[in-house]
Each structure stands twice: as C-alpha cells, then as structure tokens.
Tab-separated table of C-alpha atoms in Angstrom:
chain	number	residue	atom	x	y	z
A	529	MET	CA	-2.420	23.100	-36.420
A	530	GLU	CA	-4.553	21.558	-33.698
A	531	LYS	CA	-2.655	19.587	-31.091
A	532	SER	CA	-3.273	15.864	-30.894
A	533	ILE	CA	-4.168	14.301	-27.538
A	534	LYS	CA	-2.730	10.826	-27.102
A	535	ILE	CA	-3.177	8.425	-24.185
A	536	THR	CA	0.205	6.741	-23.781
A	537	TYR	CA	-0.456	4.683	-20.645
A	538	PHE	CA	-3.497	3.402	-18.787
A	539	SER	CA	-3.917	0.888	-16.002
A	540	GLY	CA	-7.097	0.235	-14.054
A	541	TYR	CA	-10.770	0.693	-14.837
A	542	ILE	CA	-13.311	3.500	-15.156
A	543	ARG	CA	-16.440	2.539	-13.264
A	544	ASN	CA	-18.815	5.298	-14.449
A	545	TRP	CA	-18.053	4.740	-18.142
A	546	GLN	CA	-21.693	4.702	-19.249
A	547	LYS	CA	-22.415	8.200	-17.981
A	548	LEU	CA	-19.163	9.525	-19.407
A	549	CYS	CA	-19.814	7.993	-22.827
A	550	ASP	CA	-23.191	9.741	-22.890
A	551	GLU	CA	-21.719	13.059	-21.755
A	552	LEU	CA	-18.789	12.924	-24.188
A	553	GLU	CA	-20.958	11.602	-27.046
A	554	ILE	CA	-18.906	8.453	-27.501
A	555	ALA	CA	-20.705	6.030	-29.798
A	556	LEU	CA	-21.094	2.510	-28.454
A	557	PRO	CA	-20.526	-0.385	-28.641
A	558	LEU	CA	-16.776	-0.305	-28.269
A	559	SER	CA	-14.413	-2.766	-26.700
A	560	ARG	CA	-13.496	-1.879	-23.154
A	561	GLU	CA	-10.006	-0.789	-24.192
A	562	GLU	CA	-11.396	1.404	-26.977
A	563	ARG	CA	-13.983	3.092	-24.781
A	564	GLU	CA	-11.494	3.815	-21.979
A	565	ASN	CA	-9.142	5.380	-24.491
A	566	ALA	CA	-12.001	7.410	-25.976
A	567	ILE	CA	-13.164	8.602	-22.532
A	568	LEU	CA	-9.697	9.782	-21.536
A	569	THR	CA	-8.952	11.353	-24.921
A	570	LYS	CA	-12.241	13.211	-25.298
A	571	GLY	CA	-12.324	13.978	-21.580
A	572	PHE	CA	-8.896	15.589	-21.709
A	573	GLU	CA	-9.871	17.539	-24.828
A	574	LYS	CA	-12.947	18.889	-23.027
A	575	TRP	CA	-11.734	19.342	-19.443
A	576	GLY	CA	-7.937	19.303	-19.636
A	577	THR	CA	-6.336	18.208	-16.389
A	578	GLY	CA	-9.792	18.491	-14.792
A	579	VAL	CA	-10.738	15.218	-16.472
A	580	VAL	CA	-9.941	13.395	-13.214
A	581	ASP	CA	-12.770	15.267	-11.477
A	582	HIS	CA	-15.199	13.289	-13.663
A	583	LEU	CA	-13.738	9.790	-13.209
A	584	TYR	CA	-14.763	7.156	-10.688
A	585	GLY	CA	-12.759	3.966	-10.460
A	586	ALA	CA	-9.148	2.897	-10.000
A	587	PHE	CA	-6.698	4.277	-12.500
A	588	VAL	CA	-3.357	5.708	-13.485
A	589	PHE	CA	-2.851	7.127	-16.959
A	590	ALA	CA	-0.503	9.271	-19.008
A	591	VAL	CA	-1.375	11.877	-21.642
A	592	GLU	CA	0.709	13.342	-24.438
A	593	ASP	CA	-0.471	16.839	-25.350
A	594	GLY	CA	1.874	18.347	-27.909
A	595	GLU	CA	5.206	18.845	-26.163
A	596	LYS	CA	3.756	18.286	-22.691
A	597	ARG	CA	3.353	15.018	-20.803
A	598	TYR	CA	0.966	14.405	-17.915
A	599	CYS	CA	0.615	11.444	-15.537
A	600	PHE	CA	-2.424	11.047	-13.255
A	601	ARG	CA	-3.213	8.850	-10.258
A	602	ASP	CA	-6.700	8.210	-8.886
A	603	HIS	CA	-8.009	10.116	-5.878
A	604	VAL	CA	-7.149	7.641	-3.106
A	605	GLY	CA	-4.333	5.773	-4.864
A	606	GLN	CA	-5.795	2.361	-5.646
A	607	LYS	CA	-3.372	2.064	-8.560
A	608	HIS	CA	0.312	3.030	-8.371
A	609	LEU	CA	2.448	5.162	-10.665
A	610	PHE	CA	6.183	5.816	-10.408
A	611	TYR	CA	8.245	8.294	-12.383
A	612	THR	CA	11.668	9.845	-12.877
A	613	VAL	CA	13.355	12.178	-15.338
A	614	ALA	CA	16.325	10.624	-17.150
A	615	ASP	CA	18.129	11.815	-20.281
A	616	GLY	CA	15.602	14.597	-20.633
A	617	GLU	CA	12.670	12.191	-20.742
A	618	LEU	CA	9.874	11.442	-18.290
A	619	LEU	CA	9.950	7.739	-17.487
A	620	TYR	CA	6.808	6.375	-15.854
A	621	SER	CA	5.156	3.068	-15.062
A	622	GLY	CA	2.844	1.399	-12.596
A	623	ASP	CA	5.652	-1.110	-12.033
A	624	ILE	CA	8.726	0.434	-10.426
A	625	ASN	CA	10.750	-2.560	-11.621
A	626	GLU	CA	10.404	-1.297	-15.199
A	627	ILE	CA	11.916	2.072	-14.314
A	628	ALA	CA	14.727	0.511	-12.268
A	629	ALA	CA	15.621	-1.703	-15.242
A	630	ASP	CA	15.560	1.124	-17.805
A	631	PRO	CA	19.124	1.726	-19.096
A	632	ARG	CA	18.498	5.494	-19.047
A	633	TYR	CA	18.111	5.426	-15.256
A	634	ASP	CA	21.182	5.220	-13.001
A	635	LYS	CA	20.011	2.784	-10.325
A	636	ARG	CA	20.990	3.763	-6.761
A	637	LEU	CA	19.606	2.833	-3.336
A	638	ASN	CA	17.806	5.545	-1.398
A	639	ARG	CA	19.039	5.008	2.157
A	640	ARG	CA	16.658	7.645	3.526
A	641	MET	CA	13.742	5.462	2.494
A	642	LEU	CA	15.300	2.475	4.250
A	643	GLN	CA	15.340	4.470	7.480
A	644	GLN	CA	11.712	5.584	7.076
A	645	TYR	CA	10.707	2.053	6.090
A	646	LEU	CA	12.147	0.697	9.326
A	647	PHE	CA	10.055	3.192	11.295
A	648	TYR	CA	6.827	2.320	9.493
A	649	GLY	CA	7.117	-1.107	7.879
A	650	TYR	CA	6.134	0.183	4.439
A	651	PRO	CA	7.568	2.690	1.907
A	652	ILE	CA	5.802	5.804	3.139
A	653	GLY	CA	5.391	9.033	1.190
A	654	THR	CA	6.507	9.955	-2.313
A	655	GLU	CA	10.142	8.877	-2.145
A	656	THR	CA	10.980	5.306	-3.109
A	657	PHE	CA	13.830	2.903	-2.432
A	658	TYR	CA	15.455	4.175	-5.620
A	659	GLU	CA	17.180	7.566	-5.647
A	660	ASP	CA	15.369	10.087	-7.877
A	661	VAL	CA	12.459	7.733	-8.590
A	662	TYR	CA	9.241	9.040	-7.089
A	663	LYS	CA	5.798	7.703	-6.414
A	664	LEU	CA	3.009	9.951	-7.616
A	665	ALA	CA	0.841	10.673	-4.579
A	666	PRO	CA	-2.895	9.916	-4.685
A	667	GLY	CA	-5.034	12.780	-5.942
A	668	CYS	CA	-2.101	14.228	-7.887
A	669	TYR	CA	-0.796	14.572	-11.400
A	670	VAL	CA	2.681	15.346	-12.684
A	671	ALA	CA	3.227	17.723	-15.612
A	672	PHE	CA	6.447	17.501	-17.644
A	673	ASP	CA	7.444	20.255	-20.078
A	674	GLY	CA	10.588	18.605	-21.400
A	675	LYS	CA	12.765	19.974	-18.611
A	676	THR	CA	11.105	19.658	-15.218
A	677	ALA	CA	8.428	17.443	-13.672
A	678	GLU	CA	6.028	19.437	-11.521
A	679	VAL	CA	3.505	17.760	-9.242
A	680	HIS	CA	0.030	19.241	-8.795
A	681	ARG	CA	-2.596	18.130	-6.286
A	682	TYR	CA	-6.172	17.950	-7.591
A	683	TRP	CA	-7.835	16.285	-4.579
A	684	LYS	CA	-7.312	15.526	-0.910
A	685	PRO	CA	-9.589	14.066	1.755
A	686	VAL	CA	-11.446	16.704	3.764
A	687	PHE	CA	-13.726	15.814	6.683
A	688	GLU	CA	-16.654	18.169	7.390
A	689	PRO	CA	-19.142	16.648	9.861
A	690	ASP	CA	-22.832	17.279	9.245
A	691	ARG	CA	-24.768	17.068	12.502
A	692	THR	CA	-28.110	17.881	10.897
A	693	LYS	CA	-28.380	14.214	9.921
A	694	THR	CA	-28.780	11.161	12.137
A	695	ALA	CA	-26.706	7.991	12.030
A	696	GLU	CA	-29.706	6.312	10.388
A	697	ASP	CA	-29.770	8.998	7.689
A	698	PHE	CA	-26.128	8.337	6.870
A	699	ALA	CA	-26.653	4.552	6.872
A	700	ALA	CA	-29.423	5.019	4.310
A	701	GLU	CA	-27.136	7.209	2.219
A	702	ILE	CA	-24.393	4.564	2.331
A	703	ARG	CA	-26.838	1.926	1.111
A	704	GLU	CA	-27.908	4.170	-1.762
A	705	VAL	CA	-24.333	4.924	-2.837
A	706	VAL	CA	-23.304	1.254	-2.577
A	707	GLU	CA	-26.187	0.324	-4.870
A	708	GLU	CA	-25.135	2.999	-7.364
A	709	ILE	CA	-21.516	1.826	-7.385
A	710	LEU	CA	-22.341	-1.867	-7.678
A	711	GLY	CA	-24.970	-1.111	-10.309
A	712	GLU	CA	-22.186	0.325	-12.445
A	713	GLU	CA	-20.094	-2.777	-11.803
A	714	ARG	CA	-22.943	-5.010	-12.992
A	715	ALA	CA	-23.412	-2.935	-16.127
A	716	ASP	CA	-20.058	-3.899	-17.610
A	717	THR	CA	-21.127	-6.895	-19.672
A	718	GLU	CA	-17.553	-7.415	-20.906
A	719	LEU	CA	-16.865	-8.648	-17.366
A	720	PRO	CA	-19.767	-11.066	-16.873
A	721	TYR	CA	-18.120	-13.354	-14.330
A	722	LYS	CA	-16.696	-12.027	-11.084
A	723	GLU	CA	-15.622	-13.549	-7.809
A	724	SER	CA	-14.912	-11.935	-4.462
A	725	PHE	CA	-12.470	-12.172	-1.601
A	726	LEU	CA	-14.134	-12.828	1.733
A	727	SER	CA	-12.743	-12.628	5.250
A	728	GLY	CA	-14.683	-12.912	8.466
A	729	GLY	CA	-15.372	-9.168	8.570
A	730	VAL	CA	-18.270	-6.911	7.642
A	731	ASP	CA	-16.607	-5.110	4.712
A	732	SER	CA	-16.075	-8.074	2.409
A	733	SER	CA	-19.317	-9.662	3.633
A	734	TYR	CA	-21.389	-6.604	2.671
A	735	LEU	CA	-19.631	-6.432	-0.695
A	736	LEU	CA	-20.419	-10.087	-1.375
A	737	ALA	CA	-24.046	-9.656	-0.314
A	738	ALA	CA	-24.674	-6.513	-2.356
A	739	GLY	CA	-22.597	-7.339	-5.434
A	740	ASP	CA	-22.753	-9.737	-8.369
A	741	ALA	CA	-19.871	-12.059	-7.446
A	742	VAL	CA	-20.874	-15.690	-7.731
A	743	CYS	CA	-18.144	-17.203	-5.602
A	744	ALA	CA	-16.298	-16.175	-2.429
A	745	ASN	CA	-12.614	-16.901	-1.851
A	746	THR	CA	-10.498	-16.891	1.269
A	747	VAL	CA	-7.281	-18.331	2.655
A	748	GLY	CA	-6.962	-20.510	5.720
A	749	TYR	CA	-4.378	-21.940	8.104
A	750	GLU	CA	-4.086	-24.954	10.350
A	751	GLU	CA	-3.446	-22.549	13.247
A	752	SER	CA	-6.990	-21.963	14.481
A	753	GLY	CA	-6.270	-18.655	16.188
A	754	PHE	CA	-5.402	-17.087	12.815
A	755	ASP	CA	-7.918	-18.849	10.580
A	756	GLU	CA	-10.979	-16.895	9.448
A	757	SER	CA	-12.097	-19.416	6.843
A	758	ALA	CA	-14.830	-20.923	9.030
A	759	LEU	CA	-16.398	-17.478	9.546
A	760	ALA	CA	-16.091	-16.746	5.830
A	761	ARG	CA	-17.653	-20.072	4.882
A	762	HIS	CA	-20.563	-19.432	7.251
A	763	THR	CA	-21.186	-16.030	5.650
A	764	ALA	CA	-21.029	-17.492	2.131
A	765	GLU	CA	-23.544	-20.150	3.098
A	766	ILE	CA	-25.918	-17.546	4.516
A	767	LEU	CA	-25.672	-15.597	1.248
A	768	HIS	CA	-26.008	-18.737	-0.900
A	769	LYS	CA	-22.683	-18.127	-2.637
A	770	ASP	CA	-20.138	-20.670	-3.797
A	771	PHE	CA	-17.068	-20.789	-1.603
A	772	ARG	CA	-13.407	-21.736	-1.974
A	773	VAL	CA	-10.666	-21.735	0.628
A	774	LYS	CA	-6.948	-21.938	-0.119
A	775	MET	CA	-5.122	-23.465	2.821
A	776	ILE	CA	-1.627	-22.025	3.347
A	777	SER	CA	1.155	-24.051	4.922
A	778	PRO	CA	4.298	-22.451	6.365
A	779	GLU	CA	6.322	-24.103	3.580
A	780	ALA	CA	4.108	-22.553	0.883
A	781	TYR	CA	4.146	-19.185	2.623
A	782	PHE	CA	7.936	-18.895	2.888
A	783	ALA	CA	8.383	-20.196	-0.656
A	784	ARG	CA	6.104	-17.400	-1.914
A	785	ILE	CA	7.872	-14.493	-0.168
A	786	PRO	CA	10.623	-13.899	-2.799
A	787	GLU	CA	8.188	-13.750	-5.715
A	788	THR	CA	5.848	-11.454	-3.785
A	789	ILE	CA	8.614	-9.008	-2.846
A	790	ASP	CA	10.024	-9.118	-6.372
A	791	LYS	CA	6.692	-8.268	-8.005
A	792	MET	CA	5.913	-5.678	-5.328
A	793	GLY	CA	8.927	-3.739	-6.551
A	794	GLN	CA	9.776	-2.393	-3.094
A	795	PRO	CA	10.113	-3.999	0.338
A	796	LEU	CA	6.887	-4.279	2.315
A	797	GLY	CA	6.851	-5.363	5.943
A	798	ASP	CA	3.161	-6.300	5.775
A	799	ALA	CA	3.167	-10.093	6.095
A	800	SER	CA	-0.407	-10.336	4.795
A	801	ALA	CA	0.846	-9.451	1.290
A	802	VAL	CA	2.282	-12.935	0.845
A	803	ALA	CA	-0.976	-14.587	1.888
A	804	PHE	CA	-2.857	-12.251	-0.452
A	805	SER	CA	-0.497	-13.219	-3.268
A	806	ILE	CA	-1.226	-16.897	-2.699
A	807	GLY	CA	-4.945	-16.103	-2.627
A	808	CYS	CA	-4.724	-14.127	-5.878
A	809	ALA	CA	-2.866	-16.960	-7.601
A	810	ALA	CA	-5.587	-19.381	-6.512
A	811	VAL	CA	-8.372	-17.125	-7.824
A	812	ALA	CA	-6.533	-16.616	-11.124
A	813	GLU	CA	-7.091	-20.300	-11.905
A	814	HIS	CA	-10.812	-19.681	-12.432
A	815	ALA	CA	-11.526	-15.925	-12.559
A	816	LYS	CA	-9.997	-12.791	-14.058
A	817	VAL	CA	-11.920	-10.187	-12.056
A	818	VAL	CA	-12.311	-10.277	-8.278
A	819	TYR	CA	-13.818	-7.882	-5.746
A	820	SER	CA	-12.107	-6.861	-2.515
A	821	GLY	CA	-13.361	-4.662	0.318
A	822	GLU	CA	-10.457	-2.235	0.898
A	823	GLY	CA	-11.107	1.359	1.945
A	824	ILE	CA	-13.783	1.079	4.594
A	825	ASP	CA	-11.517	1.011	7.662
A	826	GLU	CA	-9.715	4.171	6.543
A	827	PHE	CA	-12.894	5.999	5.469
A	828	PHE	CA	-15.039	5.122	8.480
A	829	GLY	CA	-12.583	4.521	11.359
A	830	GLY	CA	-12.153	0.765	11.509
A	831	TYR	CA	-8.896	0.364	13.429
A	832	ASN	CA	-8.347	0.359	17.163
A	833	ALA	CA	-5.750	3.099	16.616
A	834	HIS	CA	-8.587	5.359	15.529
A	835	LYS	CA	-10.135	5.123	18.994
A	836	ARG	CA	-6.976	5.672	21.024
A	837	VAL	CA	-6.343	9.058	22.581
A	838	ILE	CA	-2.910	10.443	21.725
A	839	PRO	CA	-1.249	13.255	23.711
A	840	PRO	CA	-1.708	16.673	22.069
A	841	GLU	CA	2.040	17.106	21.623
A	842	TRP	CA	2.346	13.889	19.584
A	843	THR	CA	2.101	13.448	15.834
A	844	TYR	CA	-0.034	10.544	14.650
A	845	LEU	CA	2.375	8.360	12.661
A	846	THR	CA	-0.328	6.405	10.782
A	847	CYS	CA	-1.823	3.230	12.195
A	848	SER	CA	1.402	1.304	11.535
A	849	HIS	CA	4.803	2.214	12.937
A	850	ILE	CA	6.814	-0.815	13.992
A	851	MET	CA	10.156	0.495	15.285
A	852	SER	CA	11.008	3.452	17.484
A	853	GLU	CA	13.380	6.167	16.327
A	854	ASP	CA	15.942	5.176	18.959
A	855	PHE	CA	15.864	1.511	17.954
A	856	VAL	CA	16.236	2.312	14.243
A	857	ARG	CA	19.249	4.498	14.969
A	858	SER	CA	20.839	1.753	17.046
A	859	LEU	CA	20.120	-0.842	14.350
A	860	MET	CA	21.462	1.076	11.344
A	861	LEU	CA	25.194	1.344	10.801
A	862	GLU	CA	24.924	4.783	9.194
A	863	PRO	CA	21.712	6.447	10.390
A	864	ASP	CA	20.905	9.845	8.921
A	865	ASP	CA	20.211	12.232	11.785
A	866	THR	CA	18.179	14.470	9.472
A	867	VAL	CA	15.599	11.718	8.827
A	868	LYS	CA	12.762	11.894	11.354
A	869	PRO	CA	9.739	9.589	11.625
A	870	ALA	CA	7.370	12.566	11.531
A	871	ASP	CA	8.794	13.921	8.250
A	872	PRO	CA	6.281	12.232	5.883
A	873	VAL	CA	3.377	13.178	8.156
A	874	ALA	CA	4.322	16.737	9.155
A	875	GLU	CA	2.631	18.683	6.343
A	876	ILE	CA	-0.596	16.694	6.539
A	877	TRP	CA	-0.627	16.894	10.340
A	878	SER	CA	-0.317	20.670	10.234
A	879	GLU	CA	-3.254	20.862	7.822
A	880	VAL	CA	-5.620	18.892	10.077
A	881	GLN	CA	-5.028	20.754	13.327
A	882	GLY	CA	-8.364	21.976	14.637
A	883	LEU	CA	-10.286	18.962	13.342
A	884	ASP	CA	-11.627	16.308	15.684
A	885	PRO	CA	-9.077	13.561	16.503
A	886	LEU	CA	-10.773	10.927	14.326
A	887	ALA	CA	-10.754	13.172	11.241
A	888	GLN	CA	-7.079	13.930	11.874
A	889	LYS	CA	-6.156	10.251	11.989
A	890	LEU	CA	-8.279	9.228	9.024
A	891	THR	CA	-6.812	11.983	6.867
A	892	VAL	CA	-3.280	10.805	7.646
A	893	ASP	CA	-4.146	7.146	7.079
A	894	ILE	CA	-5.910	7.775	3.767
A	895	ARG	CA	-3.059	9.838	2.366
A	896	LEU	CA	-0.186	7.657	3.608
A	897	TRP	CA	-1.032	4.242	5.043
A	898	LEU	CA	-3.915	3.215	2.769
A	899	GLU	CA	-2.032	3.882	-0.445
A	900	GLY	CA	1.467	3.122	0.848
A	901	ASP	CA	0.731	-0.280	2.371
A	902	ILE	CA	-2.752	-1.601	1.574
A	903	TYR	CA	-2.966	-0.543	-2.077
A	904	LEU	CA	0.710	-1.280	-2.744
A	905	ASN	CA	-0.071	-4.829	-1.673
A	906	THR	CA	-3.392	-5.254	-3.478
A	907	ASP	CA	-2.469	-3.438	-6.700
A	908	ARG	CA	0.934	-4.928	-7.353
A	909	THR	CA	0.060	-8.422	-6.105
A	910	SER	CA	-3.174	-8.834	-8.070
A	911	THR	CA	-1.579	-7.391	-11.218
A	912	ALA	CA	1.373	-9.774	-10.921
A	913	CYS	CA	-1.049	-12.700	-10.664
A	914	GLY	CA	-2.901	-11.632	-13.806
A	915	ILE	CA	-6.212	-10.719	-12.194
A	916	GLU	CA	-8.050	-7.416	-12.107
A	917	LEU	CA	-8.925	-6.360	-8.591
A	918	HIS	CA	-11.993	-4.163	-8.150
A	919	THR	CA	-12.357	-2.272	-4.853
A	920	PRO	CA	-15.855	-0.707	-5.005
A	921	PHE	CA	-15.750	0.473	-1.391
A	922	SER	CA	-12.763	2.692	-2.234
A	923	ASP	CA	-14.965	4.686	-4.588
A	924	LEU	CA	-14.789	8.438	-3.979
A	925	ARG	CA	-18.581	8.638	-3.696
A	926	LEU	CA	-18.521	6.447	-0.605
A	927	PHE	CA	-15.803	8.599	0.934
A	928	ASN	CA	-18.000	11.627	0.269
A	929	VAL	CA	-20.548	10.090	2.622
A	930	ALA	CA	-17.962	9.057	5.225
A	931	ARG	CA	-16.361	12.484	5.379
A	932	ARG	CA	-19.636	14.048	6.612
A	933	ILE	CA	-20.345	11.579	9.423
A	934	PRO	CA	-19.637	13.034	12.885
A	935	ALA	CA	-16.994	11.135	14.846
A	936	GLU	CA	-19.394	10.405	17.699
A	937	TYR	CA	-21.522	8.300	15.337
A	938	GLN	CA	-18.648	6.013	14.394
A	939	PHE	CA	-17.989	4.266	17.708
A	940	SER	CA	-20.193	2.559	20.269
A	941	GLY	CA	-18.426	0.820	23.146
A	942	GLU	CA	-16.019	-1.684	21.592
A	943	GLN	CA	-17.678	-1.368	18.192
A	944	ASN	CA	-16.146	0.680	15.378
A	945	LYS	CA	-17.414	2.042	11.993
A	946	VAL	CA	-20.907	1.731	13.423
A	947	VAL	CA	-22.731	3.660	10.686
A	948	PHE	CA	-21.275	1.472	7.961
A	949	ARG	CA	-22.306	-1.609	9.939
A	950	MET	CA	-25.820	-0.216	10.197
A	951	ALA	CA	-25.915	0.101	6.413
A	952	ALA	CA	-24.530	-3.406	5.960
A	953	SER	CA	-27.182	-4.870	8.256
A	954	SER	CA	-29.735	-4.306	5.474
A	955	LYS	CA	-28.024	-7.135	3.566
A	956	LEU	CA	-26.446	-9.167	6.365
A	957	PRO	CA	-27.567	-10.869	9.566
A	958	GLU	CA	-26.736	-8.794	12.635
A	959	GLU	CA	-24.196	-11.392	13.792
A	960	VAL	CA	-22.168	-10.717	10.617
A	961	ALA	CA	-22.762	-6.968	10.289
A	962	PHE	CA	-21.669	-6.314	13.872
A	963	ARG	CA	-19.026	-9.013	14.177
A	964	LYS	CA	-15.881	-7.776	15.925
A	965	LYS	CA	-13.079	-6.893	13.531
A	966	VAL	CA	-10.625	-9.743	13.076
A	967	GLY	CA	-8.380	-8.291	10.370
A	968	PHE	CA	-6.347	-10.445	8.018
A	969	PRO	CA	-4.056	-12.284	10.442
A	970	VAL	CA	-1.216	-14.515	9.270
A	971	PRO	CA	0.613	-16.967	11.607
A	972	VAL	CA	4.028	-15.602	10.582
A	973	ARG	CA	4.846	-14.678	14.160
A	974	LYS	CA	4.627	-18.391	14.998
A	975	TRP	CA	6.379	-19.667	11.894
A	976	LEU	CA	9.301	-17.210	12.068
A	977	ALA	CA	10.212	-18.472	15.528
A	978	ASP	CA	10.020	-22.134	14.487
A	979	ALA	CA	13.416	-23.722	13.793
A	980	ARG	CA	11.783	-25.998	11.211
A	981	TYR	CA	11.192	-23.012	8.920
A	982	ASN	CA	13.372	-20.076	9.934
A	983	LYS	CA	16.900	-21.129	8.948
A	984	PRO	CA	16.788	-19.319	5.564
A	985	ILE	CA	15.479	-16.230	7.327
A	986	GLU	CA	18.274	-16.345	9.895
A	987	GLU	CA	20.865	-16.764	7.130
A	988	LYS	CA	19.518	-13.708	5.323
A	989	LEU	CA	19.355	-11.642	8.517
A	990	PHE	CA	23.061	-12.162	9.162
A	991	GLY	CA	24.302	-12.462	5.599
A	992	GLU	CA	26.539	-10.243	3.508
A	993	ALA	CA	23.875	-7.656	2.670
A	994	SER	CA	22.862	-7.279	6.304
A	995	GLN	CA	26.409	-6.433	7.284
A	996	LYS	CA	26.308	-3.421	4.941
A	997	PHE	CA	23.374	-1.850	6.753
A	998	PHE	CA	22.797	-3.181	10.245
A	999	ASP	CA	24.674	-3.480	13.529
A	1000	GLN	CA	25.001	-7.242	13.866
A	1001	ASP	CA	25.084	-7.189	17.671
A	1002	VAL	CA	21.807	-5.245	17.845
A	1003	LEU	CA	20.253	-7.511	15.233
A	1004	ARG	CA	21.474	-10.654	16.998
A	1005	LYS	CA	19.966	-9.479	20.270
A	1006	LEU	CA	16.666	-8.808	18.499
A	1007	TRP	CA	16.674	-12.228	16.848
A	1008	SER	CA	17.629	-14.066	20.040
A	1009	GLY	CA	14.902	-12.304	21.976
A	1010	PHE	CA	12.329	-13.146	19.331
A	1011	VAL	CA	13.106	-16.853	18.996
A	1012	GLY	CA	13.408	-16.959	22.789
A	1013	GLY	CA	9.757	-16.056	23.168
A	1014	GLU	CA	9.427	-12.269	22.728
A	1015	GLU	CA	6.794	-12.639	20.037
A	1016	GLN	CA	6.082	-8.901	19.823
A	1017	PHE	CA	9.277	-8.449	17.802
A	1018	TRP	CA	8.035	-10.487	14.861
A	1019	GLY	CA	7.074	-7.398	12.817
A	1020	ARG	CA	10.589	-5.984	13.106
A	1021	ILE	CA	12.141	-9.285	12.067
A	1022	TYR	CA	9.865	-9.690	9.067
A	1023	ALA	CA	10.367	-6.099	7.848
A	1024	ILE	CA	14.166	-6.405	8.036
A	1025	TYR	CA	14.046	-9.752	6.236
A	1026	ALA	CA	11.799	-8.350	3.504
A	1027	PHE	CA	14.245	-5.501	2.868
A	1028	LEU	CA	17.295	-7.761	2.733
A	1029	LEU	CA	15.531	-10.168	0.405
A	1030	TRP	CA	14.545	-7.298	-1.903
A	1031	TYR	CA	18.039	-5.776	-1.806
A	1032	ASP	CA	19.725	-9.035	-2.798
A	1033	MET	CA	17.311	-9.413	-5.728
A	1034	LYS	CA	17.623	-5.831	-6.989
A	1035	PHE	CA	21.227	-4.887	-6.212
C-alpha cells in the first residue's frame, strides 16, 4: 500500500509558488492555503527531504510520511520552530508557549540558557529556556522515527569570493535578483494590498522604492536623538508613497513590554522588539501584509562590528554580547562553570578558519544572531499582532549574490555594504542610498534611568524571582551605577528585567 504524505503544520509563505506549481503540475486556481499544501505534498513526494532545496520564502512545516515525522525550517530562519519528544511523541510548534503549556511536557527552566542569555542578550543556539525543548536551527530539519529525533542540516551559508567581477557587476546582479524576488511578491493576487516598514536606512528605503507597498510605516519618539521618522517621511515623500508614523511614549513602551515578552515566548534583551510590537499593532489596523528589510546587514556586512579587527586568538561572539563572562559569574548565584560564552559559536568558528575576517563574522551572525535575535523578534511579534511579515531581502537568492562579493568591495572609508548601496542607488537618491546607518534606536536607556518610569522595573529587579537567581549586592551596584549616570549599563539592566518579567509570567 502506498504511503500517504500529509502536511501537518505550515507557517509562512512560499514566494516562488508559480514556478513550483508549473513544475509539479499543480492545477490552478487554488486558494493560497490549498496551493501551499499541494506544493509541499507533491514536492515531498517527488524530492523527499530535498523539497526545501526548491523553496524560496519564509517557512516552517511538518510532514507525516507513514510512521515518520519531519519538521523543516527555512534556510536562514525567518520563521521559528520548536520541538521536544514527550510521551513518545514529537511535539512541535512555531510558538514555544504551546509546547510549554502541553500537559505531556514536564516544564522546567534551563539555567544554562539563562547564563548564555546574559552573555549575549538573546537566546542563542538551539537550546531554549525550557529543559529538553529545542529550537530547530535554520537550514535544518528534524526526523522522528517514533523513538528519537535526529537533526539534519541541509544548508549553511558559505562565502566564496569571486574576484573576476567588479563591484558594479555585483550591483547589477543585486538589482536583477531584487526585481525577480519582488516580481514574485507582486504576482500573488490574493495579497493585493501591502504596506512596508520604513526607517531612515537604505535597506527599507530600497525595498519601498522597488516593491509594491502603497504606504510606509515607522515609529517615532519625542527624543530627537532617537527619532528616525523625519528621515523616513522624507524618503516616503521622494518615492510618492503614503506615510504613517506611530509616536511612542515611555508610558506606552513600558506598558507594552509584558505582552511582547509573553508572545515572544522567551526573554529577549533587544529593546527594539517592544517598539516593533507597537509598530506591528499600528499596521494591523489597516493592513494584513507588510514588508520589512531584514537580512541585508548580515548578508552584506552592515554593522560596525563587521569592520573591527579582532585579535587572532579571539572568537567572534556575534555582533551582540552585552555582559562579560566574569560579570555574569559574579551576578549569578549559581553559575555553571562548564558554560562558556564561546560554546554556541565554537563549531561554526572552527569551520570558518581560513576565510577572510568579514566572511567569518557574517557566517557566525547569519547562523546565530540573525535568527536568534532579529527573526525571533520579527517573526513572533508580527505573528502575535496578526500580520504577515514579508522579508524579501532575506531571500536565499540575494544571499547567493552576497556570498560571492569580495570583502574589499563591501567597505569604503566609513561606509559599509557599499555594493548593496550601489544597487539601491538605481532606485533612490544618493543621499538616501548612501546615508549613514542609524539602526533602529529606542530611547530606553533614557527612560530606564528616569524615576518617573522606572519604579516597576526596580521592583522587578529586586523582587522575589530575582533573589532566586542573582546576587543582590552585585545587582544593586549595577542599578545604582546606571541610574547615577553610567548609561552604558542600560543593556544589562533591560536584559535582566526582560528575563525576570518572563520568568514570573511562565513559572
């Protein structure tokens, strides 16, 4: 009897659906849900686990093939998938909260992850804050035979510079690939109305200029040093796009933190997640699909950390590590001496030795930071707000251009990701295409130190939960230094607060 292939879980979108429907002889028209199910079913029947080699988009999905179960995650990890084995069954979901609440799972805190989280500010690697619950890494699938869950890697980022081409050649190739990707986005007539997030930077500006979004959205603050809304508005006006800005007050920001952490499912020390959540909620009032420009900095070298020279004996601990090993050990009441900051990075770092320093850093950031912080934020936050986030610049085809660009093409003086900016200049004025990176700043460092807003934070920092994990004298010294003017400690304070808030909600 022929085995029946069944798709038991899918989250995300398949961008190249038209080509796949032709190749798999899927008769159209179908609803979007029907065609995605048909693509995955017929694709798995034809290619088996190699089906992922034919998919472009953002996705996680699960397949039932007779007695076997498979779960897949897209190449760079735009969507999340968590799993565990309990009572002889494979439990899986894009929302870790669902697994933690399942009565078959014995919920326990993973203290090792707390220690790594304090080093980095985000849940790095494949372990989670729950014992025996794992995150499926990007470019991987898990196979379950009824007894054991075995993880297989089907893709990883590999940089191979091609010096036979000029920077101009690569810029032209980027433009061509961007048009292909956005052409596929336009072709989905079931999603006729789209909006876009817009900061002051080149990535979201190029996406807005080249795509079919009709309105740009951003967030703003009264604190001028953190507000990019004026730059975003100027870009929208140049491109003749509608524009909306959601102003965020400190009261609204702090009120939103618990819901954001709750829906995130794990603590995240990235303060921009709360602002993004507020932005997503605002967009959800008038749009269900929104574009965002994630991926470019990690593909093309957009962070200052990518330009810094690190000593040869060091390991690059991604572009975000907020607390030193010594400080974490002094802060924690029961530090585990076997947990080292370099543990999540060690295997990747050994693989990239011999590559140029930029390729080494980008490989680490794509496999750990991009999916562990950026996509955790964007995936879980947008989903919780009921909108579908499309990240066209995270498409594997664009990475396949970036991976061949020599490092010396990517920087010029203070400028970064130069080749991408050259491509963007075909759609943008030079002042926008080559504007210095601003990032997505949030005035939390100011608000956390302000006695008008920080009393609930202080109460949580020194509350009952905190006393289970942290040395109160060390924490008090950190807090006193911060509110006394040592602003550089704000990231530590926020990360600790985010964990304690999450712990009180979940345990």
